[in-house]
């Protein structure tokens, strides 16, 4: 993985984390209908999973 690849993946991972946090915050803190809150929590979980996978890729790249 090139330094540019690593920087791009780290930036994308950061955006996943921030977007997941915003979705979680809105789902619990805003007055939204239940189905929308559930959808936002699902989006947050999906982004969290992607972030975990991205961490694994970044960590594997630093070991080689």
mmCIF file of C-alpha atoms in Angstrom, residues 19-57:
data_model
loop_
_atom_site.group_PDB
_atom_site.id
_atom_site.type_symbol
_atom_site.label_atom_id
_atom_site.label_comp_id
_atom_site.label_asym_id
_atom_site.label_seq_id
_atom_site.Cartn_x
_atom_site.Cartn_y
_atom_site.Cartn_z
ATOM 1 C CA UNK A 19 -21.174 9.694 9.584
ATOM 2 C CA UNK A 20 -21.981 6.705 11.795
ATOM 3 C CA UNK A 21 -21.811 8.930 14.869
ATOM 4 C CA UNK A 22 -24.101 11.529 13.293
ATOM 5 C CA UNK A 23 -26.621 8.853 12.265
ATOM 6 C CA UNK A 24 -26.566 7.440 15.816
ATOM 7 C CA UNK A 25 -26.960 10.881 17.351
ATOM 8 C CA UNK A 26 -29.923 11.774 15.145
ATOM 9 C CA UNK A 27 -31.588 8.381 15.639
ATOM 10 C CA UNK A 28 -31.528 8.741 19.430
ATOM 11 C CA UNK A 29 -31.570 12.485 19.952
ATOM 12 C CA UNK A 30 -33.944 13.865 17.342
ATOM 13 C CA UNK A 31 -37.688 13.600 17.193
ATOM 14 C CA UNK A 32 -37.889 11.248 14.218
ATOM 15 C CA UNK A 33 -40.441 8.517 13.506
ATOM 16 C CA UNK A 34 -39.517 5.035 14.745
ATOM 17 C CA UNK A 35 -38.912 3.580 11.300
ATOM 18 C CA UNK A 36 -36.556 6.415 10.400
ATOM 19 C CA UNK A 37 -34.717 6.038 13.706
ATOM 20 C CA UNK A 38 -34.339 2.308 13.027
ATOM 21 C CA UNK A 39 -33.018 3.018 9.533
ATOM 22 C CA UNK A 40 -30.501 5.528 10.889
ATOM 23 C CA UNK A 41 -29.299 3.026 13.479
ATOM 24 C CA UNK A 42 -28.931 0.440 10.696
ATOM 25 C CA UNK A 43 -26.887 2.887 8.649
ATOM 26 C CA UNK A 44 -24.737 3.585 11.690
ATOM 27 C CA UNK A 45 -24.140 -0.135 12.270
ATOM 28 C CA UNK A 46 -23.254 -0.702 8.619
ATOM 29 C CA UNK A 47 -20.781 2.174 8.633
ATOM 30 C CA UNK A 48 -19.318 0.873 11.884
ATOM 31 C CA UNK A 49 -18.762 -2.531 10.274
ATOM 32 C CA UNK A 50 -17.133 -0.900 7.253
ATOM 33 C CA UNK A 51 -14.900 1.105 9.560
ATOM 34 C CA UNK A 52 -13.819 -2.048 11.388
ATOM 35 C CA UNK A 53 -12.998 -3.731 8.077
ATOM 36 C CA UNK A 54 -11.087 -0.652 6.964
ATOM 37 C CA UNK A 55 -9.097 -0.729 10.215
ATOM 38 C CA UNK A 56 -8.229 -4.366 9.503
ATOM 39 C CA UNK A 57 -7.022 -3.453 6.008
#
